[in-house]
């Protein structure tokens, strides 16, 4: 049993390292934002009587594919690094930031759908992020 308790975390650490190059603050932020967006989207849909299982499943699939894209970006970084280019996770970082901004925009929209007033400072920050996202 002791070996099993040590093997399970080691297995998942190995998977995380392969898929994402390890765990870091950017990944933690993205995971947190994805979860918050999913929950706020569900609440907003429920409040408007639009909560549907097939829409929820589509939302989950989209969230999974965010992490597929992060994995692809990590693999691109590895390819660039192995072929002699300076990458240092630049592509993965850009992908994580892109999807994090997307999630922040969606969370803000969900808060509005729920009827929550959005502080002006948050509106200003979201507008800056939206403009940066549009330029990329």
Rosetta silent file (secondary structure, phi, psi, omega in degrees, C-alpha in Angstrom):
SEQUENCE: XXXXXXXXXXXXXXXXXXXXXXXXXXXXXXXXXXXXXXXXXXXXXXXXXXXXXXXXXXXXXXXXXXXXXXXXXXXXXXXXXXXXXXXXXXXXXXXXXXXXXXXXXXXXXXXXXXXXXXXXXXXXXXXXXXXXXXXX
SCORE:     score description
SCORE:     0.000 S_00000001
   1 L     0.000  -38.428  179.914    0.000    0.000    0.000 S_00000001
   2 H   -61.363  -40.459  178.479    2.876    2.361    0.807 S_00000001
   3 H   -64.577  -41.390  179.286    4.311    1.883   -2.694 S_00000001
   4 H   -60.701  -44.165 -179.251    0.902    2.600   -4.223 S_00000001
   5 H   -64.778  -26.619  176.309    0.577    5.845   -2.253 S_00000001
   6 H   -86.809  -31.318 -175.856    3.963    6.947   -3.586 S_00000001
   7 H   -72.948  -37.613 -176.800    3.383    5.685   -7.129 S_00000001
   8 H   -62.629  -52.172  177.401    0.109    7.529   -7.773 S_00000001
   9 H   -61.636  -37.208  178.641    1.481   11.054   -7.181 S_00000001
  10 H   -63.453  -40.140  178.622    4.638   10.153   -9.109 S_00000001
  11 H   -61.541  -49.283 -178.386    2.528    8.934  -12.033 S_00000001
  12 H   -68.600  -33.242  174.851    0.466   12.132  -12.171 S_00000001
  13 H   -64.089  -41.170  176.949    3.571   14.287  -11.763 S_00000001
  14 H   -62.544  -42.416  178.183    5.100   12.473  -14.725 S_00000001
  15 H   -62.961  -47.998  179.194    1.967   13.039  -16.807 S_00000001
  16 H   -59.627  -41.694 -179.685    1.869   16.755  -15.885 S_00000001
  17 H   -64.893  -42.451  178.949    5.550   17.140  -16.694 S_00000001
  18 H   -65.281  -46.895 -174.885    5.148   15.464  -20.074 S_00000001
  19 H   -72.712  -39.534 -171.194    2.013   17.393  -21.034 S_00000001
  20 H  -124.636    2.373 -177.637    2.897   20.827  -19.661 S_00000001
  21 L    76.404   13.918 -178.119    6.586   20.771  -18.751 S_00000001
  22 L   113.616  176.825 -178.433    5.663   20.780  -15.072 S_00000001
  23 L   -99.309  134.343  177.679    3.321   22.765  -12.882 S_00000001
  24 L  -143.500  177.313 -176.231    3.731   26.533  -12.645 S_00000001
  25 H   -62.895  -37.519  179.772    1.828   29.646  -11.599 S_00000001
  26 H   -62.717  -42.153  177.375    0.491   30.294  -15.116 S_00000001
  27 H   -65.004  -40.525  178.793   -1.065   26.829  -15.272 S_00000001
  28 H   -62.145  -40.929  177.703   -2.539   27.279  -11.796 S_00000001
  29 H   -63.107  -46.727 -179.030   -4.077   30.587  -12.887 S_00000001
  30 H   -61.786  -45.493  178.950   -5.508   29.028  -16.055 S_00000001
  31 H   -59.536  -45.241  179.756   -6.985   26.048  -14.183 S_00000001
  32 H   -60.851  -45.681  179.990   -8.555   28.389  -11.625 S_00000001
  33 H   -64.678  -39.275  178.818  -10.024   30.634  -14.321 S_00000001
  34 H   -61.990  -44.373 -179.947  -11.390   27.656  -16.281 S_00000001
  35 H   -65.372  -45.805  179.440  -13.159   26.323  -13.182 S_00000001
  36 H   -61.430  -42.888 -179.761  -14.544   29.754  -12.250 S_00000001
  37 H   -62.913  -42.871  179.715  -15.756   30.334  -15.819 S_00000001
  38 H   -61.720  -46.452 -178.752  -17.488   26.961  -15.940 S_00000001
  39 H   -64.714  -46.592 -178.723  -19.227   27.554  -12.599 S_00000001
  40 H   -66.863  -33.413  176.094  -20.282   31.128  -13.416 S_00000001
  41 H   -65.466  -40.813  177.997  -21.525   30.019  -16.833 S_00000001
  42 H   -64.712  -44.461 -179.828  -23.627   27.289  -15.238 S_00000001
  43 H   -62.781  -46.237 -179.567  -25.060   29.721  -12.668 S_00000001
  44 H   -61.824  -42.740  178.783  -25.868   32.344  -15.332 S_00000001
  45 H   -65.014  -41.427 -179.959  -27.543   29.730  -17.543 S_00000001
  46 H   -63.626  -41.363 -179.750  -29.530   28.333  -14.616 S_00000001
  47 H   -64.476  -27.626 -179.618  -30.755   31.805  -13.620 S_00000001
  48 L  -100.106    9.654  178.450  -32.023   32.380  -17.168 S_00000001
  49 L    67.013   26.097 -177.356  -33.594   28.917  -17.481 S_00000001
  50 L  -115.909   21.582 -179.403  -31.112   27.904  -20.176 S_00000001
  51 L   -78.718  114.030 -178.155  -29.219   25.179  -18.330 S_00000001
  52 L  -129.915  139.722 -176.746  -28.982   22.209  -20.725 S_00000001
  53 H   -63.946  -39.613 -178.499  -26.881   19.076  -20.373 S_00000001
  54 H   -68.123  -32.153  176.429  -25.706   19.064  -24.001 S_00000001
  55 H   -69.925  -40.473  177.049  -24.561   22.678  -23.694 S_00000001
  56 H   -62.455  -40.593  178.458  -22.748   21.790  -20.461 S_00000001
  57 H   -65.794  -39.268  176.604  -21.030   18.849  -22.151 S_00000001
  58 H   -63.105  -40.303  177.173  -19.950   21.111  -25.009 S_00000001
  59 H   -61.926  -42.552  177.831  -18.568   23.540  -22.422 S_00000001
  60 H   -63.571  -43.420  179.020  -16.591   20.757  -20.748 S_00000001
  61 H   -60.178  -41.818  178.300  -15.232   19.634  -24.128 S_00000001
  62 H   -63.181  -40.814  179.217  -14.109   23.191  -24.874 S_00000001
  63 H   -64.478  -40.736  177.582  -12.384   23.417  -21.504 S_00000001
  64 H   -61.153  -42.238 -178.065  -10.582   20.119  -22.145 S_00000001
  65 H   -69.753  -21.426  171.151   -9.420   21.411  -25.521 S_00000001
  66 H   -58.879  -45.874 -177.933   -7.937   24.490  -23.871 S_00000001
  67 H   -74.762  -26.317  171.479   -5.525   22.144  -22.124 S_00000001
  68 H   -63.190  -44.166  179.609   -4.989   20.169  -25.332 S_00000001
  69 H   -65.559  -35.811  176.170   -3.877   23.433  -26.957 S_00000001
  70 H   -64.679  -40.930  177.216   -1.567   24.177  -24.014 S_00000001
  71 H   -63.132  -45.031  177.961   -0.040   20.714  -24.468 S_00000001
  72 H   -59.010  -43.084  178.792    0.397   21.308  -28.210 S_00000001
  73 H   -62.329  -40.766  177.289    2.083   24.634  -27.439 S_00000001
  74 H   -62.171  -42.386  179.215    4.428   22.900  -24.975 S_00000001
  75 H   -66.225  -35.942  174.652    5.315   20.317  -27.622 S_00000001
  76 H   -61.810  -43.742  177.018    5.992   23.123  -30.128 S_00000001
  77 H   -58.708  -42.268  178.234    8.347   24.679  -27.576 S_00000001
  78 H   -63.282  -43.249  177.921   10.123   21.326  -27.223 S_00000001
  79 H   -61.240  -44.723  178.597   10.448   21.008  -31.007 S_00000001
  80 H   -62.123  -43.678  179.992   11.850   24.525  -31.285 S_00000001
  81 H   -63.474  -44.650 -179.339   14.269   23.892  -28.443 S_00000001
  82 H   -68.230  -24.134  179.909   15.437   20.556  -29.891 S_00000001
  83 L   -94.851   12.962  172.475   15.985   22.144  -33.305 S_00000001
  84 L    92.088    6.779  179.111   18.284   24.785  -31.846 S_00000001
  85 L   -93.406  147.810  175.475   15.878   27.701  -31.455 S_00000001
  86 L   -78.326  112.575 -178.651   15.528   29.691  -28.262 S_00000001
  87 L  -118.551  -53.319 -179.224   12.012   28.936  -27.067 S_00000001
  88 L    44.866   49.165  176.309   11.981   28.590  -23.273 S_00000001
  89 L    63.396   26.506 -179.317    8.232   27.880  -23.223 S_00000001
  90 H   -65.428  -42.826 -178.226    7.418   31.106  -25.085 S_00000001
  91 H   -66.877  -46.061  179.848    4.687   29.520  -27.204 S_00000001
  92 H   -61.911  -41.138  178.855    3.090   27.759  -24.239 S_00000001
  93 H   -60.854  -44.635  179.284    3.208   30.958  -22.191 S_00000001
  94 H   -63.314  -39.587  179.639    1.473   32.909  -24.971 S_00000001
  95 H   -66.170  -43.306  178.925   -1.208   30.214  -25.310 S_00000001
  96 H   -62.863  -43.852  179.273   -1.837   30.163  -21.550 S_00000001
  97 H   -63.771  -42.907  178.607   -2.079   33.965  -21.433 S_00000001
  98 H   -56.901  -51.831 -178.157   -4.423   33.968  -24.461 S_00000001
  99 H   -70.237  -30.683  175.996   -6.807   31.449  -22.897 S_00000001
 100 H   -64.142  -43.702  177.193   -6.543   33.117  -19.472 S_00000001
 101 H   -61.480  -44.118  177.499   -7.643   36.419  -21.011 S_00000001
 102 H   -56.371  -45.344 -179.201  -10.478   34.596  -22.779 S_00000001
 103 H   -65.574  -40.343  178.390  -11.618   33.079  -19.488 S_00000001
 104 H   -61.840  -43.880  177.804  -11.445   36.459  -17.707 S_00000001
 105 H   -60.792  -43.844 -179.175  -13.608   38.023  -20.421 S_00000001
 106 H   -66.121  -41.114  178.345  -16.098   35.166  -20.163 S_00000001
 107 H   -61.587  -42.403  179.202  -16.230   35.334  -16.348 S_00000001
 108 H   -63.640  -43.129  176.503  -16.925   39.065  -16.565 S_00000001
 109 H   -61.911  -42.071  178.618  -19.701   38.465  -19.113 S_00000001
 110 H   -62.521  -40.719  178.418  -21.163   35.751  -16.877 S_00000001
 111 H   -60.819  -40.774  176.399  -21.118   38.112  -13.900 S_00000001
 112 H   -63.873  -40.764  178.275  -23.087   40.614  -15.978 S_00000001
 113 H   -64.816  -32.044  179.423  -25.583   37.905  -16.994 S_00000001
 114 H   -74.584  -19.230 -179.469  -26.003   37.000  -13.323 S_00000001
 115 L    98.678   11.193 -179.976  -26.807   40.653  -12.605 S_00000001
 116 L   -80.138  130.427  175.748  -23.681   41.399  -10.630 S_00000001
 117 L   -68.500  140.270 -178.715  -22.412   44.961  -10.994 S_00000001
 118 L  -101.127  121.729  178.747  -18.902   45.038  -12.452 S_00000001
 119 L   -59.129  144.988 -177.570  -16.485   47.474  -10.746 S_00000001
 120 H   -58.486  -37.537  179.264  -15.086   50.105  -13.116 S_00000001
 121 H   -60.800  -38.961  178.140  -11.503   49.003  -12.381 S_00000001
 122 H   -68.811  -42.641  177.616  -12.389   45.492  -13.574 S_00000001
 123 H   -58.424  -43.310  179.551  -14.137   46.899  -16.678 S_00000001
 124 H   -63.475  -45.311  179.872  -11.028   48.948  -17.473 S_00000001
 125 H   -63.735  -41.495  179.290   -8.709   45.973  -17.002 S_00000001
 126 H   -63.316  -39.938  179.123  -10.959   43.746  -19.120 S_00000001
 127 H   -64.319  -40.663  176.540  -10.977   46.346  -21.906 S_00000001
 128 H   -62.048  -46.168  179.253   -7.171   46.482  -21.867 S_00000001
 129 H   -63.625  -41.325  179.373   -7.012   42.677  -22.013 S_00000001
 130 H   -60.723  -43.032  179.207   -9.617   42.563  -24.799 S_00000001
 131 H   -65.029  -40.682  177.449   -7.561   45.040  -26.853 S_00000001
 132 H   -64.182  -41.630 -179.983   -4.355   43.044  -26.300 S_00000001
 133 H   -64.023  -42.560 -179.326   -6.140   39.838  -27.293 S_00000001
 134 H   -64.419  -33.113  178.931   -7.548   41.462  -30.445 S_00000001
 135 H   -72.220  -27.371 -179.702   -4.064   42.629  -31.491 S_00000001
 136 L   -88.070    0.000    0.000   -2.681   39.104  -31.157 S_00000001
